[in-house]
Tab-separated table of C-alpha atoms in Angstrom:
chain	number	residue	atom	x	y	z
A	1	MET	CA	-14.995	24.435	9.390
A	2	ARG	CA	-14.142	21.704	11.869
A	3	ASN	CA	-11.686	19.053	10.791
A	4	PRO	CA	-13.686	15.836	10.246
A	5	LEU	CA	-10.873	13.816	11.847
A	6	ILE	CA	-11.816	15.404	15.187
A	7	ARG	CA	-15.069	13.454	15.093
A	8	LEU	CA	-13.121	10.211	14.910
A	9	LEU	CA	-11.129	10.813	18.088
A	10	PRO	CA	-13.772	9.489	20.497
A	11	LEU	CA	-14.049	6.324	18.395
A	12	TYR	CA	-10.283	5.875	18.492
A	13	ALA	CA	-10.270	6.388	22.269
A	14	VAL	CA	-12.934	3.713	22.726
A	15	TRP	CA	-11.111	1.413	20.303
A	16	SER	CA	-7.786	1.879	22.045
A	17	THR	CA	-9.132	1.282	25.525
A	18	GLY	CA	-10.698	-1.904	24.340
A	19	SER	CA	-7.525	-3.113	22.704
A	20	LEU	CA	-5.552	-4.176	25.774
A	21	VAL	CA	-6.557	-7.747	25.217
A	22	THR	CA	-6.712	-7.932	21.392
A	23	HIS	CA	-3.307	-6.288	21.125
A	24	GLY	CA	-1.838	-7.877	24.224
A	25	PHE	CA	-0.340	-11.318	24.579
A	26	VAL	CA	-1.021	-14.436	22.627
A	27	ALA	CA	-3.481	-16.945	24.036
A	28	PRO	CA	-1.964	-19.806	26.096
A	29	LYS	CA	-2.780	-22.398	23.435
A	30	TYR	CA	-0.161	-20.809	21.174
A	31	THR	CA	2.652	-20.337	23.664
A	32	SER	CA	4.156	-21.693	26.803
A	33	LYS	CA	3.752	-19.242	29.673
A	34	ILE	CA	6.986	-18.297	31.413
A	35	HIS	CA	7.131	-15.514	34.019
A	36	LEU	CA	10.373	-13.597	33.973
A	37	ARG	CA	11.653	-11.837	37.048
A	38	VAL	CA	10.367	-8.403	36.087
A	39	ARG	CA	9.571	-5.394	38.229
A	40	PRO	CA	5.753	-5.716	38.512
A	41	SER	CA	3.684	-2.553	37.937
A	42	THR	CA	6.888	-0.578	37.557
A	43	TYR	CA	6.457	0.571	33.989
A	44	SER	CA	3.024	-0.207	32.642
A	45	THR	CA	-0.599	0.016	33.650
A	46	SER	CA	-1.382	-3.172	31.739
A	47	ILE	CA	-3.188	-5.812	33.792
A	48	LEU	CA	-1.969	-8.649	31.573
A	49	PRO	CA	0.664	-11.166	32.688
A	50	LEU	CA	3.951	-11.304	30.868
A	51	GLN	CA	3.982	-14.218	28.443
A	52	LEU	CA	6.953	-15.196	26.370
A	53	ASN	CA	7.894	-17.998	24.064
A	54	PHE	CA	11.192	-19.744	24.703
A	55	GLY	CA	12.820	-22.526	22.787
A	56	ASP	CA	11.420	-24.717	20.064
A	57	ASN	CA	8.758	-23.197	17.816
A	58	SER	CA	8.489	-22.437	14.124
A	59	PHE	CA	8.951	-18.688	14.647
A	60	ASP	CA	12.289	-19.122	16.414
A	61	ARG	CA	13.441	-21.849	14.008
A	62	LEU	CA	12.727	-19.555	11.069
A	63	PHE	CA	14.722	-16.749	12.700
A	64	LYS	CA	17.725	-19.022	13.280
A	65	LYS	CA	17.442	-20.330	9.717
A	66	ASN	CA	17.602	-16.734	8.456
A	67	LEU	CA	20.711	-16.132	10.566
A	68	ALA	CA	22.436	-19.084	8.881
A	69	ARG	CA	21.682	-18.028	5.312
A	70	ASN	CA	24.621	-17.382	3.036
A	71	GLU	CA	22.781	-16.873	-0.266
A	72	TRP	CA	20.891	-13.668	-1.000
A	73	PRO	CA	19.036	-12.256	-4.004
A	74	LYS	CA	21.222	-10.237	-6.385
A	75	VAL	CA	20.516	-6.565	-6.950
A	76	THR	CA	22.648	-3.695	-8.243
A	77	ALA	CA	22.590	0.075	-7.937
A	78	PRO	CA	21.072	2.007	-10.875
A	79	PRO	CA	23.487	2.534	-13.826
A	80	ASN	CA	25.968	5.345	-13.247
A	81	PHE	CA	24.543	5.943	-9.783
A	82	ILE	CA	26.366	8.541	-7.699
A	83	PRO	CA	25.235	9.206	-4.107
A	84	PRO	CA	24.155	12.841	-3.631
A	85	GLU	CA	26.187	15.343	-1.646
A	86	PRO	CA	24.782	15.675	1.864
A	87	LYS	CA	22.984	18.959	2.586
A	88	PRO	CA	22.016	19.107	6.250
A	89	ASN	CA	18.665	20.608	7.260
A	90	VAL	CA	17.858	21.591	3.672
A	91	LEU	CA	14.906	20.476	1.535
A	92	THR	CA	16.433	19.559	-1.822
A	93	GLU	CA	14.698	20.212	-5.132
A	94	SER	CA	13.544	16.602	-5.289
A	95	ALA	CA	11.893	16.792	-1.866
A	96	ASP	CA	8.146	16.343	-1.490
A	97	PHE	CA	7.252	19.533	0.360
A	98	GLY	CA	3.724	18.380	1.154
A	99	GLY	CA	5.077	15.089	2.471
A	100	PHE	CA	7.575	16.936	4.632
A	101	LEU	CA	4.792	19.056	6.119
A	102	THR	CA	2.711	16.028	7.090
A	103	ALA	CA	5.838	14.355	8.569
A	104	ALA	CA	6.521	17.529	10.568
A	105	ALA	CA	2.877	17.543	11.709
A	106	ALA	CA	3.320	13.930	12.782
A	107	LEU	CA	6.288	14.953	14.953
A	108	ALA	CA	4.124	17.636	16.596
A	109	ILE	CA	1.166	15.329	17.158
A	110	ARG	CA	3.345	12.777	18.959
A	111	LEU	CA	5.025	15.622	20.931
A	112	GLY	CA	8.432	14.700	19.500
A	113	THR	CA	8.454	11.397	21.394
A	114	GLY	CA	11.709	9.604	20.678
A	115	ALA	CA	13.578	12.742	19.614
A	116	PHE	CA	15.589	12.562	22.861
A	117	VAL	CA	16.967	9.537	24.652
A	118	LEU	CA	15.684	8.782	28.128
A	119	GLY	CA	17.524	10.926	30.687
A	120	TRP	CA	18.751	13.430	28.078
A	121	LYS	CA	21.146	16.016	29.429
A	122	ILE	CA	23.540	18.685	28.180
A	123	ASP	CA	27.155	17.859	28.959
A	124	THR	CA	28.846	21.042	27.774
A	125	LEU	CA	28.326	24.093	25.571
A	126	ALA	CA	31.998	24.203	24.600
A	127	ALA	CA	32.709	20.737	23.205
A	128	SER	CA	35.964	19.957	21.478
A	129	GLU	CA	36.070	18.317	18.067
A	130	LEU	CA	38.136	15.396	19.355
A	131	ASN	CA	37.489	13.120	22.304
A	132	GLU	CA	40.100	11.953	24.788
A	133	GLU	CA	41.196	9.196	22.364
A	134	GLY	CA	41.794	11.717	19.604
A	135	LYS	CA	38.732	10.635	17.597
A	136	ARG	CA	36.192	13.021	16.152
A	137	GLN	CA	33.030	13.312	18.187
A	138	TYR	CA	29.544	14.675	17.665
A	139	PHE	CA	28.434	18.110	18.851
A	140	LEU	CA	25.767	20.568	17.721
A	141	LYS	CA	27.212	23.873	16.568
A	142	LEU	CA	24.983	26.897	17.149
A	143	GLY	CA	27.090	29.932	16.394
A	144	PRO	CA	29.854	30.033	19.030
A	145	ILE	CA	28.128	27.249	21.031
A	146	LYS	CA	29.238	23.645	20.583
A	147	LEU	CA	26.622	21.634	22.444
A	148	ARG	CA	27.378	18.094	23.448
A	149	ASP	CA	24.696	15.944	25.040
A	150	SER	CA	24.162	12.414	26.358
A	151	SER	CA	21.934	10.419	28.756
A	152	SER	CA	22.266	10.580	32.513
A	153	VAL	CA	20.621	7.167	32.997
A	154	LEU	CA	21.322	4.871	30.020
A	155	ASP	CA	24.202	2.456	30.485
A	156	PRO	CA	25.836	1.389	27.187
A	157	SER	CA	26.859	-1.912	28.813
A	158	LEU	CA	23.153	-2.819	29.095
A	159	GLN	CA	22.585	-2.557	25.345
A	160	PRO	CA	21.621	-5.804	23.538
A	161	THR	CA	24.717	-7.776	22.533
A	162	GLU	CA	22.734	-9.422	19.730
A	163	THR	CA	20.414	-7.533	17.420
A	164	LEU	CA	16.760	-7.593	18.487
A	165	VAL	CA	14.286	-8.403	15.701
A	166	LEU	CA	10.936	-6.627	15.571
A	167	TYR	CA	8.142	-7.868	13.322
A	168	ALA	CA	5.900	-4.852	12.799
A	169	ASN	CA	3.886	-2.637	10.467
A	170	ASP	CA	4.744	1.066	10.464
A	171	SER	CA	1.098	2.120	10.060
A	172	SER	CA	0.088	0.361	13.288
A	173	PRO	CA	-0.164	2.652	16.338
A	174	TYR	CA	0.797	-0.300	18.555
A	175	CYS	CA	3.988	-0.872	16.611
A	176	LYS	CA	4.779	2.840	16.709
A	177	ARG	CA	4.805	2.772	20.510
A	178	VAL	CA	7.505	0.116	20.400
A	179	HIS	CA	9.554	1.988	17.767
A	180	GLU	CA	9.522	5.074	19.999
A	181	MET	CA	10.584	3.089	23.053
A	182	MET	CA	13.518	1.680	21.067
A	183	ASN	CA	14.625	5.255	20.393
A	184	LEU	CA	14.214	6.335	24.031
A	185	LEU	CA	16.418	3.451	25.132
A	186	ASP	CA	18.887	4.057	22.264
A	187	ILE	CA	18.495	0.448	21.033
A	188	THR	CA	19.637	-0.653	17.570
A	189	TYR	CA	17.299	-3.306	16.188
A	190	GLU	CA	16.172	-5.012	13.007
A	191	SER	CA	12.700	-4.283	11.711
A	192	ARG	CA	10.923	-6.794	9.492
A	193	PRO	CA	7.821	-5.294	7.792
A	194	CYS	CA	4.713	-7.462	8.074
A	195	PHE	CA	1.541	-7.422	6.004
A	196	GLU	CA	-1.317	-9.901	5.863
A	197	ALA	CA	0.092	-11.234	2.590
A	198	ASN	CA	3.673	-11.860	3.715
A	199	ARG	CA	3.305	-13.154	7.290
A	200	ASN	CA	3.861	-16.750	6.185
A	201	ALA	CA	7.159	-15.712	4.593
A	202	TRP	CA	8.331	-14.575	8.056
A	203	GLY	CA	6.694	-17.527	9.836
A	204	VAL	CA	4.315	-15.147	11.613
A	205	SER	CA	0.834	-16.454	12.284
A	206	SER	CA	-2.031	-14.191	11.230
A	207	ASP	CA	-3.772	-15.144	14.472
A	208	ARG	CA	-1.197	-13.180	16.476
A	209	PRO	CA	-1.358	-9.383	16.657
A	210	LEU	CA	1.606	-7.220	15.780
A	211	PRO	CA	4.160	-6.284	16.997
A	212	TYR	CA	6.345	-9.320	17.773
A	213	LEU	CA	9.837	-9.076	19.253
A	214	PHE	CA	12.553	-11.755	19.108
A	215	ASP	CA	15.562	-11.478	21.392
A	216	PRO	CA	18.189	-13.956	20.179
A	217	LYS	CA	20.305	-13.645	23.311
A	218	SER	CA	17.594	-14.972	25.609
A	219	ASP	CA	15.772	-16.898	22.852
A	220	ALA	CA	12.621	-15.040	23.875
A	221	THR	CA	9.651	-14.118	21.683
A	222	VAL	CA	7.473	-11.366	23.118
A	223	PHE	CA	4.027	-10.641	21.769
A	224	GLY	CA	2.086	-7.324	21.940
A	225	ASP	CA	3.116	-3.722	22.454
A	226	ASP	CA	2.632	-3.523	26.226
A	227	ALA	CA	4.592	-6.754	26.746
A	228	ILE	CA	7.436	-5.622	24.495
A	229	ILE	CA	7.688	-2.241	26.190
A	230	ASN	CA	7.866	-3.932	29.619
A	231	PHE	CA	10.441	-6.412	28.331
A	232	LEU	CA	12.658	-3.662	26.872
A	233	LEU	CA	12.565	-1.598	30.002
A	234	ASP	CA	13.275	-4.544	32.256
A	235	ARG	CA	16.083	-6.043	30.162
A	236	TYR	CA	17.697	-2.957	28.604
A	237	GLY	CA	16.416	0.049	30.518
A	238	PRO	CA	17.873	1.858	33.517
A	239	PRO	CA	16.755	1.145	37.101
A	240	PRO	CA	13.400	2.860	37.644
A	241	SER	CA	14.810	4.836	40.581
A	242	THR	CA	17.223	6.685	38.288
A	243	PHE	CA	14.761	8.552	36.101
A	244	ASP	CA	11.438	10.390	36.197
A	245	ARG	CA	8.586	8.134	35.103
A	246	LYS	CA	6.801	11.178	33.660
A	247	ALA	CA	9.242	10.995	30.732
A	248	LEU	CA	7.424	7.876	29.552
A	249	TRP	CA	3.863	9.192	29.666
A	250	PRO	CA	3.459	9.865	25.880
A	251	ILE	CA	3.970	6.107	25.423
A	252	GLU	CA	2.593	4.693	28.703
A	253	PHE	CA	-0.666	6.651	28.529
A	254	LYS	CA	-2.001	4.143	26.023
A	255	ALA	CA	-5.206	5.879	24.994
A	256	PHE	CA	-3.259	9.041	24.123
A	257	SER	CA	-0.421	7.233	22.358
A	258	VAL	CA	-2.746	4.999	20.271
A	259	VAL	CA	-5.045	7.839	19.254
A	260	THR	CA	-2.255	10.226	18.267
A	261	SER	CA	-0.255	7.472	16.534
A	262	GLN	CA	-3.338	6.461	14.558
A	263	LEU	CA	-3.855	10.120	13.612
A	264	VAL	CA	-0.237	10.239	12.384
A	265	SER	CA	-0.863	7.219	10.178
A	266	LEU	CA	-3.979	8.829	8.791
A	267	ILE	CA	-2.352	12.111	7.816
A	268	ARG	CA	0.527	10.159	6.272
A	269	GLY	CA	-1.909	8.128	4.203
A	270	ASN	CA	-1.300	4.760	5.915
A	271	PRO	CA	1.565	4.030	3.514
A	272	THR	CA	2.519	0.613	4.878
A	273	VAL	CA	-0.854	-0.998	5.478
A	274	THR	CA	-0.302	-3.156	2.383
A	275	GLN	CA	2.868	-3.900	0.487
A	276	GLN	CA	3.648	-1.710	-2.501
A	277	ALA	CA	2.153	-3.400	-5.589
A	278	ASN	CA	5.328	-3.368	-7.660
A	279	ALA	CA	7.720	-4.374	-4.857
A	280	ARG	CA	10.146	-7.140	-5.805
A	281	PRO	CA	8.695	-10.483	-4.658
A	282	ASP	CA	12.031	-11.428	-3.034
A	283	ASN	CA	12.469	-8.263	-0.966
A	284	GLU	CA	11.918	-10.158	2.261
A	285	GLN	CA	14.938	-12.307	1.403
A	286	MET	CA	17.365	-9.368	1.003
A	287	LYS	CA	20.141	-8.648	3.410
A	288	PRO	CA	18.834	-6.113	5.938
A	289	LEU	CA	19.517	-2.534	4.908
A	290	GLU	CA	20.807	-0.180	7.612
A	291	LEU	CA	18.975	3.043	8.366
A	292	TRP	CA	20.452	5.599	10.766
A	293	GLY	CA	17.782	7.867	12.221
A	294	TYR	CA	14.930	8.111	14.723
A	295	GLU	CA	11.185	7.580	14.555
A	296	CYS	CA	9.864	11.167	14.742
A	297	SER	CA	12.318	12.876	12.364
A	298	PRO	CA	10.387	14.337	9.372
A	299	PHE	CA	13.481	13.694	7.246
A	300	VAL	CA	13.713	10.050	8.250
A	301	ARG	CA	10.005	9.156	8.188
A	302	PRO	CA	9.532	8.968	4.378
A	303	VAL	CA	12.551	6.642	4.099
A	304	LYS	CA	11.292	4.375	6.881
A	305	GLU	CA	7.867	4.240	5.284
A	306	LYS	CA	9.371	3.340	1.886
A	307	LEU	CA	11.387	0.515	3.430
A	308	GLY	CA	8.225	-0.712	5.104
A	309	ALA	CA	6.058	-0.424	1.985
A	310	LEU	CA	8.605	-2.411	-0.032
A	311	GLY	CA	8.774	-5.110	2.626
A	312	LEU	CA	12.538	-4.684	3.071
A	313	PRO	CA	14.106	-5.887	6.337
A	314	HIS	CA	16.190	-3.066	7.765
A	315	ARG	CA	18.378	-2.403	10.792
A	316	ILE	CA	17.453	0.773	12.645
A	317	VAL	CA	20.423	2.540	14.266
A	318	SER	CA	18.737	4.847	16.771
A	319	CYS	CA	20.153	8.382	16.655
A	320	SER	CA	17.975	10.445	18.968
A	321	ARG	CA	19.511	13.446	20.711
A	322	GLY	CA	21.927	12.187	23.366
A	323	SER	CA	22.518	8.874	21.537
A	324	ASN	CA	25.979	7.347	21.525
A	325	ASN	CA	25.357	6.423	17.895
A	326	ARG	CA	25.857	10.021	16.870
A	327	ASP	CA	29.535	9.666	17.712
A	328	LYS	CA	29.646	6.397	15.755
A	329	MET	CA	28.247	8.106	12.651
A	330	VAL	CA	30.794	10.894	12.894
A	331	GLU	CA	33.548	8.272	13.154
A	332	LYS	CA	32.111	6.399	10.180
A	333	THR	CA	31.245	9.259	7.814
A	334	GLY	CA	32.943	12.378	9.201
A	335	ARG	CA	29.585	14.096	9.829
A	336	PHE	CA	26.211	13.626	11.464
A	337	GLN	CA	23.087	13.764	9.353
A	338	VAL	CA	19.962	11.600	9.165
A	339	PRO	CA	18.664	9.731	7.363
A	340	PHE	CA	21.750	7.794	6.374
A	341	LEU	CA	21.350	4.510	4.483
A	342	VAL	CA	23.796	1.636	4.167
A	343	ASP	CA	22.759	-1.005	1.630
A	344	GLU	CA	24.811	-4.192	1.883
A	345	ASN	CA	23.021	-5.621	-1.119
A	346	THR	CA	24.533	-3.038	-3.505
A	347	GLY	CA	27.346	-1.471	-1.476
A	348	VAL	CA	25.682	1.962	-1.594
A	349	GLU	CA	25.954	4.384	1.323
A	350	MET	CA	24.058	7.649	1.063
A	351	PHE	CA	22.446	10.637	2.761
A	352	GLU	CA	19.432	12.753	1.704
A	353	GLY	CA	15.948	11.366	2.313
A	354	PRO	CA	14.251	12.151	-1.049
A	355	GLU	CA	17.176	10.643	-2.971
A	356	ILE	CA	17.145	7.556	-0.746
A	357	VAL	CA	13.453	7.063	-1.466
A	358	ALA	CA	14.111	7.364	-5.200
A	359	TYR	CA	17.030	4.927	-4.915
A	360	LEU	CA	14.912	2.337	-3.103
A	361	GLU	CA	12.193	2.724	-5.682
A	362	ALA	CA	14.676	2.140	-8.507
A	363	VAL	CA	16.394	-0.911	-6.968
A	364	TYR	CA	13.670	-2.794	-5.124
A	365	THR	CA	10.671	-2.589	-7.475
A	366	VAL	CA	9.716	-4.505	-10.570
A	367	ARG	CA	9.420	-2.379	-13.709
A	368	SER	CA	6.261	-2.994	-15.696
């Protein structure tokens, strides 16, 4: 019997090809138009001009107000809570096996986009445990092989010096394209979940399509997935002559990326379309949690979805293969394993996806 989802694919293709305007940039009446010095037609097939907001508007003022906050809601870890022992690449007894299968299917549907940084390369198959400074470093041990990898094109000095803020919804295929590009460029950023009901809390107009990106260094607000992708590549990506453009096709071929990303959301049950009914009403006001991982990992995905469904702001530390952040995790924890959660609101640091999901449910929901 044919899968009924197959019948929907032509509709999604038509929908996606007609979405360049509705999911592009905001109309001129909402924003001042400023053309940055970007490389035209270098990265995207979009025909839309680059439009950005700079300076004085309510969206930027709200962001700066949030930066200046020194009072936060009070939450505590569950009584007698002990973080679980990390068990790499193992499904624990509390794991949702069916959920893991759909997350693994999502990885396959999106062809593992974001699993590797742009320009991924193998450095050595005989890595040492310590780097030249005598600090522990990441490597993948496969029997006698100790594989160490990196990027041949990404320059750590080009990384954002201030944390980018992305207003998005994880069930949106347009937002997913941006999340994947963040991983490819090894960018750490803050994600603020948006729903129709909480946009006013973030100062986000319901007239503007998601995703939105705010770059505090340049005071720029960028609207729409194509615009954000162009902005990230131009500001924080490598020179286009240094890498093969074909590496970007799962994201740049918009019809394919939107259709497959929408299919991923469908098989995952669209978990972040609306905010979880029993989420704490002050979750948006919490200090951002920190999640180490990458978009396509089937271990990370349920945690990312739970953070989104609860409306919790969270900082994504990209850890795709070849990422410099893998070394940072080894320095911080003595090991590499994702997902890894750091909760500044309670002081908890923990591994293990299913246990993280249960922890978030216990701390950031209202008991009836």
